[in-house]
Amino acid sequence: MQKQVSDKVIAITGAGSGIGKAIAIELAKYGARVVIGSRTEASLTEVAQLIKDSGGEVVQVVTDVKKKQDLLQLVDAAVNTYGRLDVMINNAGVAHISRIDELEVDQWDDMIDSNLKGVLYGMAAAIPVFKKQQAGHIINIVSTSGLKIVPTQGVYAGTKNAVRTLTEAFRQESDGTIRITGISPGYVKTNLVNTVKDEEKRQQVLQAMERLGLAPVAVANAVIYAISQPVDIEVGDIVIRPSAQD
């Protein structure tokens, strides 16, 4: 797989921590040239330094996926630096846990803006480049929360299932020159839980994460598998979760 990934130019949102960080580091190890985005410059700089220290090639761009212009700047950084973009990985997201009748409308807006609109903005930034190149690959990080609906995760799962739907719709609309893959992780040990504001619910998620959670590199390996396939093969959907997860 290293040969297929080496020298690919890959943009990644939410790359300052967790799954996005692991994806960036692993891809760089395989020889990819990564363009990493995150809202926090300090975390981006830390990830970039880790990649550079290991001999990898990286460009960092402060990126808030709620802002269309930030996604355009991320893609532009890839094209201006390397002359092309091969893969767009829409990974950034937030999780707020609450019952729907608690009416945490601001939290709903945050998830819709980050998890759904942020993915659409990432796709909108990359697709014109891919069309011009007549080649490209979109990876959307989804979630198993959309596969098994449970109380307190309704709106979060709703945003993730919306991404699942638009991923499949784009797959059908594409003529094959632009491939698209949805990857749905289960419990993964990341700091995504820090966005859960209710302390009791946050502790419940933390306990489940510590008991079951995969290392983020497991998701990175799924990404590498998807993008290392020959151009005439599209991996449409990957579900990766702990074997003990319900």
CSV table of C-alpha atoms in Angstrom, one decimal:
chain,number,residue,atom,x,y,z
A,1,MET,CA,0.0,0.0,0.0
A,2,GLN,CA,2.9,2.3,0.6
A,3,LYS,CA,3.6,2.6,-3.1
A,4,GLN,CA,0.0,3.6,-3.9
A,5,VAL,CA,0.0,6.3,-1.1
A,6,SER,CA,3.5,7.7,-1.6
A,7,ASP,CA,3.5,11.2,-3.1
A,8,LYS,CA,-0.2,11.7,-2.9
A,9,VAL,CA,-1.3,15.2,-1.9
A,10,ILE,CA,-3.9,14.8,0.8
A,11,ALA,CA,-5.8,17.5,2.7
A,12,ILE,CA,-7.2,16.6,6.2
A,13,THR,CA,-9.6,18.6,8.4
A,14,GLY,CA,-9.6,18.3,12.1
A,15,ALA,CA,-6.0,17.2,11.9
A,16,GLY,CA,-4.9,18.8,15.2
A,17,SER,CA,-5.9,15.8,17.4
A,18,GLY,CA,-7.5,12.4,17.6
A,19,ILE,CA,-8.5,10.6,14.4
A,20,GLY,CA,-7.3,13.5,12.1
A,21,LYS,CA,-3.9,13.6,13.8
A,22,ALA,CA,-3.5,9.9,13.4
A,23,ILE,CA,-4.5,10.0,9.7
A,24,ALA,CA,-2.0,12.8,9.0
A,25,ILE,CA,0.9,11.1,10.8
A,26,GLU,CA,0.3,7.7,9.2
A,27,LEU,CA,-0.2,9.0,5.7
A,28,ALA,CA,3.1,11.0,6.0
A,29,LYS,CA,4.8,7.8,7.1
A,30,TYR,CA,3.7,6.2,3.9
A,31,GLY,CA,5.1,9.1,1.9
A,32,ALA,CA,2.0,11.2,1.3
A,33,ARG,CA,2.3,15.0,1.3
A,34,VAL,CA,-0.2,16.1,3.9
A,35,VAL,CA,-2.0,19.5,4.1
A,36,ILE,CA,-3.5,19.7,7.6
A,37,GLY,CA,-6.2,21.9,8.9
A,38,SER,CA,-7.6,22.6,12.4
A,39,ARG,CA,-9.0,25.5,14.3
A,40,THR,CA,-6.2,25.6,16.8
A,41,GLU,CA,-2.8,26.7,15.5
A,42,ALA,CA,-0.9,25.3,18.4
A,43,SER,CA,-2.1,21.8,17.9
A,44,LEU,CA,-1.5,22.0,14.1
A,45,THR,CA,2.1,23.2,14.7
A,46,GLU,CA,2.6,20.2,17.1
A,47,VAL,CA,1.3,17.7,14.6
A,48,ALA,CA,3.3,19.3,11.8
A,49,GLN,CA,6.5,19.1,13.9
A,50,LEU,CA,6.0,15.4,14.6
A,51,ILE,CA,5.6,14.8,10.9
A,52,LYS,CA,8.7,16.8,10.0
A,53,ASP,CA,10.8,15.1,12.7
A,54,SER,CA,9.9,11.8,11.1
A,55,GLY,CA,11.0,13.0,7.7
A,56,GLY,CA,7.5,13.7,6.4
A,57,GLU,CA,6.2,16.6,4.2
A,58,VAL,CA,3.5,18.8,5.6
A,59,VAL,CA,1.8,22.1,5.2
A,60,GLN,CA,-0.5,23.5,7.9
A,61,VAL,CA,-3.5,25.9,7.5
A,62,VAL,CA,-5.7,27.1,10.3
A,63,THR,CA,-9.1,25.9,9.3
A,64,ASP,CA,-12.5,26.3,10.8
A,65,VAL,CA,-14.8,24.0,8.8
A,66,LYS,CA,-17.8,26.2,9.6
A,67,LYS,CA,-16.2,28.8,7.3
A,68,LYS,CA,-16.4,28.1,3.5
A,69,GLN,CA,-13.4,30.3,2.9
A,70,ASP,CA,-11.2,28.4,5.3
A,71,LEU,CA,-11.8,25.2,3.3
A,72,LEU,CA,-11.0,26.9,0.1
A,73,GLN,CA,-7.8,28.2,1.6
A,74,LEU,CA,-6.9,24.6,2.7
A,75,VAL,CA,-7.4,23.3,-0.8
A,76,ASP,CA,-5.6,26.2,-2.3
A,77,ALA,CA,-2.6,25.6,-0.1
A,78,ALA,CA,-2.4,22.1,-1.5
A,79,VAL,CA,-2.7,23.2,-5.1
A,80,ASN,CA,-0.4,26.2,-4.7
A,81,THR,CA,2.3,24.1,-2.9
A,82,TYR,CA,2.1,20.8,-4.9
A,83,GLY,CA,0.2,21.6,-8.1
A,84,ARG,CA,-2.6,19.3,-7.3
A,85,LEU,CA,-4.9,17.7,-4.7
A,86,ASP,CA,-5.4,13.9,-4.7
A,87,VAL,CA,-7.5,13.3,-1.6
A,88,MET,CA,-9.8,15.4,0.5
A,89,ILE,CA,-10.5,14.0,4.0
A,90,ASN,CA,-13.4,15.6,5.8
A,91,ASN,CA,-12.8,14.5,9.3
A,92,ALA,CA,-13.5,17.5,11.6
A,93,GLY,CA,-16.6,17.2,13.8
A,94,VAL,CA,-18.1,17.8,17.2
A,95,ALA,CA,-20.4,15.7,19.4
A,96,HIS,CA,-22.9,17.1,21.9
A,97,ILE,CA,-25.0,14.6,23.8
A,98,SER,CA,-28.5,15.4,25.0
A,99,ARG,CA,-32.1,14.4,24.8
A,100,ILE,CA,-33.9,16.1,22.0
A,101,ASP,CA,-36.6,17.4,24.4
A,102,GLU,CA,-33.8,19.2,26.3
A,103,LEU,CA,-33.8,21.6,23.3
A,104,GLU,CA,-30.1,22.4,23.2
A,105,VAL,CA,-30.6,24.3,20.0
A,106,ASP,CA,-27.2,26.0,20.1
A,107,GLN,CA,-25.6,22.6,20.3
A,108,TRP,CA,-27.7,21.3,17.4
A,109,ASP,CA,-26.5,24.3,15.3
A,110,ASP,CA,-22.9,23.6,16.2
A,111,MET,CA,-23.2,20.0,15.1
A,112,ILE,CA,-25.1,20.8,11.9
A,113,ASP,CA,-22.5,23.5,11.0
A,114,SER,CA,-19.5,21.4,11.8
A,115,ASN,CA,-20.5,17.8,11.0
A,116,LEU,CA,-22.7,18.4,8.0
A,117,LYS,CA,-22.1,21.8,6.5
A,118,GLY,CA,-18.4,21.5,7.2
A,119,VAL,CA,-18.3,18.3,5.1
A,120,LEU,CA,-20.2,19.9,2.3
A,121,TYR,CA,-17.9,22.9,2.4
A,122,GLY,CA,-14.9,20.5,2.2
A,123,MET,CA,-16.4,18.7,-0.8
A,124,ALA,CA,-17.3,22.0,-2.5
A,125,ALA,CA,-13.7,23.2,-2.1
A,126,ALA,CA,-12.2,20.0,-3.5
A,127,ILE,CA,-14.6,19.0,-6.3
A,128,PRO,CA,-13.7,21.8,-8.8
A,129,VAL,CA,-10.0,20.8,-8.5
A,130,PHE,CA,-10.9,17.2,-8.9
A,131,LYS,CA,-13.0,18.0,-12.0
A,132,LYS,CA,-10.2,19.9,-13.6
A,133,GLN,CA,-7.8,17.1,-12.9
A,134,GLN,CA,-10.3,14.4,-13.9
A,135,ALA,CA,-9.2,12.6,-10.7
A,136,GLY,CA,-9.7,12.8,-7.0
A,137,HIS,CA,-10.9,11.0,-3.9
A,138,ILE,CA,-13.1,12.2,-1.1
A,139,ILE,CA,-13.1,10.5,2.3
A,140,ASN,CA,-15.9,11.5,4.7
A,141,ILE,CA,-15.5,10.4,8.3
A,142,VAL,CA,-19.0,9.4,9.5
A,143,SER,CA,-19.9,7.4,12.7
A,144,THR,CA,-21.5,4.1,13.9
A,145,SER,CA,-23.8,6.4,15.9
A,146,GLY,CA,-25.8,6.7,12.7
A,147,LEU,CA,-26.1,2.9,12.4
A,148,LYS,CA,-27.4,2.2,15.9
A,149,ILE,CA,-29.6,5.0,17.1
A,150,VAL,CA,-29.6,5.5,20.9
A,151,PRO,CA,-31.1,8.1,23.2
A,152,THR,CA,-29.1,11.4,23.7
A,153,GLN,CA,-27.3,11.0,20.4
A,154,GLY,CA,-30.2,11.7,18.1
A,155,VAL,CA,-29.1,15.0,16.6
A,156,TYR,CA,-25.4,13.9,16.4
A,157,ALA,CA,-26.5,10.7,14.6
A,158,GLY,CA,-28.7,12.8,12.4
A,159,THR,CA,-25.8,14.9,11.2
A,160,LYS,CA,-23.7,11.8,10.6
A,161,ASN,CA,-26.5,10.0,8.7
A,162,ALA,CA,-26.9,13.1,6.5
A,163,VAL,CA,-23.3,12.8,5.6
A,164,ARG,CA,-23.8,9.1,4.9
A,165,THR,CA,-26.6,10.0,2.5
A,166,LEU,CA,-24.8,12.7,0.6
A,167,THR,CA,-21.7,10.4,0.3
A,168,GLU,CA,-23.8,7.7,-1.4
A,169,ALA,CA,-25.6,10.3,-3.5
A,170,PHE,CA,-22.4,11.7,-4.8
A,171,ARG,CA,-21.1,8.2,-5.5
A,172,GLN,CA,-24.1,7.6,-7.8
A,173,GLU,CA,-23.8,11.0,-9.4
A,174,SER,CA,-20.0,10.7,-10.1
A,175,ASP,CA,-18.8,9.2,-13.4
A,176,GLY,CA,-16.0,7.5,-11.5
A,177,THR,CA,-13.3,10.0,-12.0
A,178,ILE,CA,-14.0,11.3,-8.5
A,179,ARG,CA,-14.2,8.5,-6.0
A,180,ILE,CA,-15.8,8.8,-2.5
A,181,THR,CA,-15.6,6.7,0.6
A,182,GLY,CA,-17.5,6.9,3.9
A,183,ILE,CA,-15.7,5.6,7.0
A,184,SER,CA,-17.8,5.0,10.1
A,185,PRO,CA,-15.7,4.5,13.3
A,186,GLY,CA,-17.2,3.2,16.5
A,187,TYR,CA,-15.7,4.0,19.9
A,188,VAL,CA,-12.2,5.6,19.4
A,189,LYS,CA,-10.0,7.0,22.0
A,190,THR,CA,-10.1,10.7,21.1
A,191,ASN,CA,-10.8,14.1,22.7
A,192,LEU,CA,-14.1,14.4,20.8
A,193,VAL,CA,-15.8,13.6,24.1
A,194,ASN,CA,-14.5,17.0,25.4
A,195,THR,CA,-17.2,18.7,23.4
A,196,VAL,CA,-19.9,17.0,25.6
A,197,LYS,CA,-20.9,19.7,28.0
A,198,ASP,CA,-23.0,17.7,30.4
A,199,GLU,CA,-20.5,16.3,32.9
A,200,GLU,CA,-22.5,13.2,33.8
A,201,LYS,CA,-23.0,12.2,30.1
A,202,ARG,CA,-19.3,13.0,29.4
A,203,GLN,CA,-18.2,10.7,32.1
A,204,GLN,CA,-20.4,7.9,30.7
A,205,VAL,CA,-18.9,8.3,27.3
A,206,LEU,CA,-15.4,8.5,28.7
A,207,GLN,CA,-15.9,5.2,30.6
A,208,ALA,CA,-17.2,3.5,27.4
A,209,MET,CA,-14.3,4.9,25.4
A,210,GLU,CA,-11.7,3.7,27.9
A,211,ARG,CA,-13.3,0.3,28.1
A,212,LEU,CA,-13.8,-0.3,24.4
A,213,GLY,CA,-12.1,2.5,22.4
A,214,LEU,CA,-9.8,1.8,19.4
A,215,ALA,CA,-6.6,3.6,18.9
A,216,PRO,CA,-7.1,6.4,16.3
A,217,VAL,CA,-4.5,4.7,14.1
A,218,ALA,CA,-7.0,1.9,13.4
A,219,VAL,CA,-9.1,4.5,11.5
A,220,ALA,CA,-6.0,5.9,9.8
A,221,ASN,CA,-5.3,2.4,8.5
A,222,ALA,CA,-8.9,2.2,7.1
A,223,VAL,CA,-8.2,5.5,5.2
A,224,ILE,CA,-5.0,4.2,3.8
A,225,TYR,CA,-6.7,1.0,2.6
A,226,ALA,CA,-9.4,3.0,0.8
A,227,ILE,CA,-7.1,5.4,-1.0
A,228,SER,CA,-4.5,2.8,-1.9
A,229,GLN,CA,-6.9,0.9,-4.2
A,230,PRO,CA,-6.4,1.1,-8.0
A,231,VAL,CA,-8.2,4.0,-9.7
A,232,ASP,CA,-10.9,1.6,-11.1
A,233,ILE,CA,-11.9,0.4,-7.6
A,234,GLU,CA,-14.0,2.4,-5.2
A,235,VAL,CA,-14.4,1.4,-1.6
A,236,GLY,CA,-17.8,2.9,-0.9
A,237,ASP,CA,-18.3,2.3,2.8
A,238,ILE,CA,-16.1,1.0,5.7
A,239,VAL,CA,-17.4,0.4,9.3
A,240,ILE,CA,-14.6,0.0,11.9
A,241,ARG,CA,-15.4,-0.5,15.5
A,242,PRO,CA,-14.3,-2.5,18.6
A,243,SER,CA,-15.2,-6.2,18.3
A,244,ALA,CA,-16.9,-5.9,21.7
A,245,GLN,CA,-19.0,-2.9,20.8
A,246,ASP,CA,-22.8,-3.4,20.7
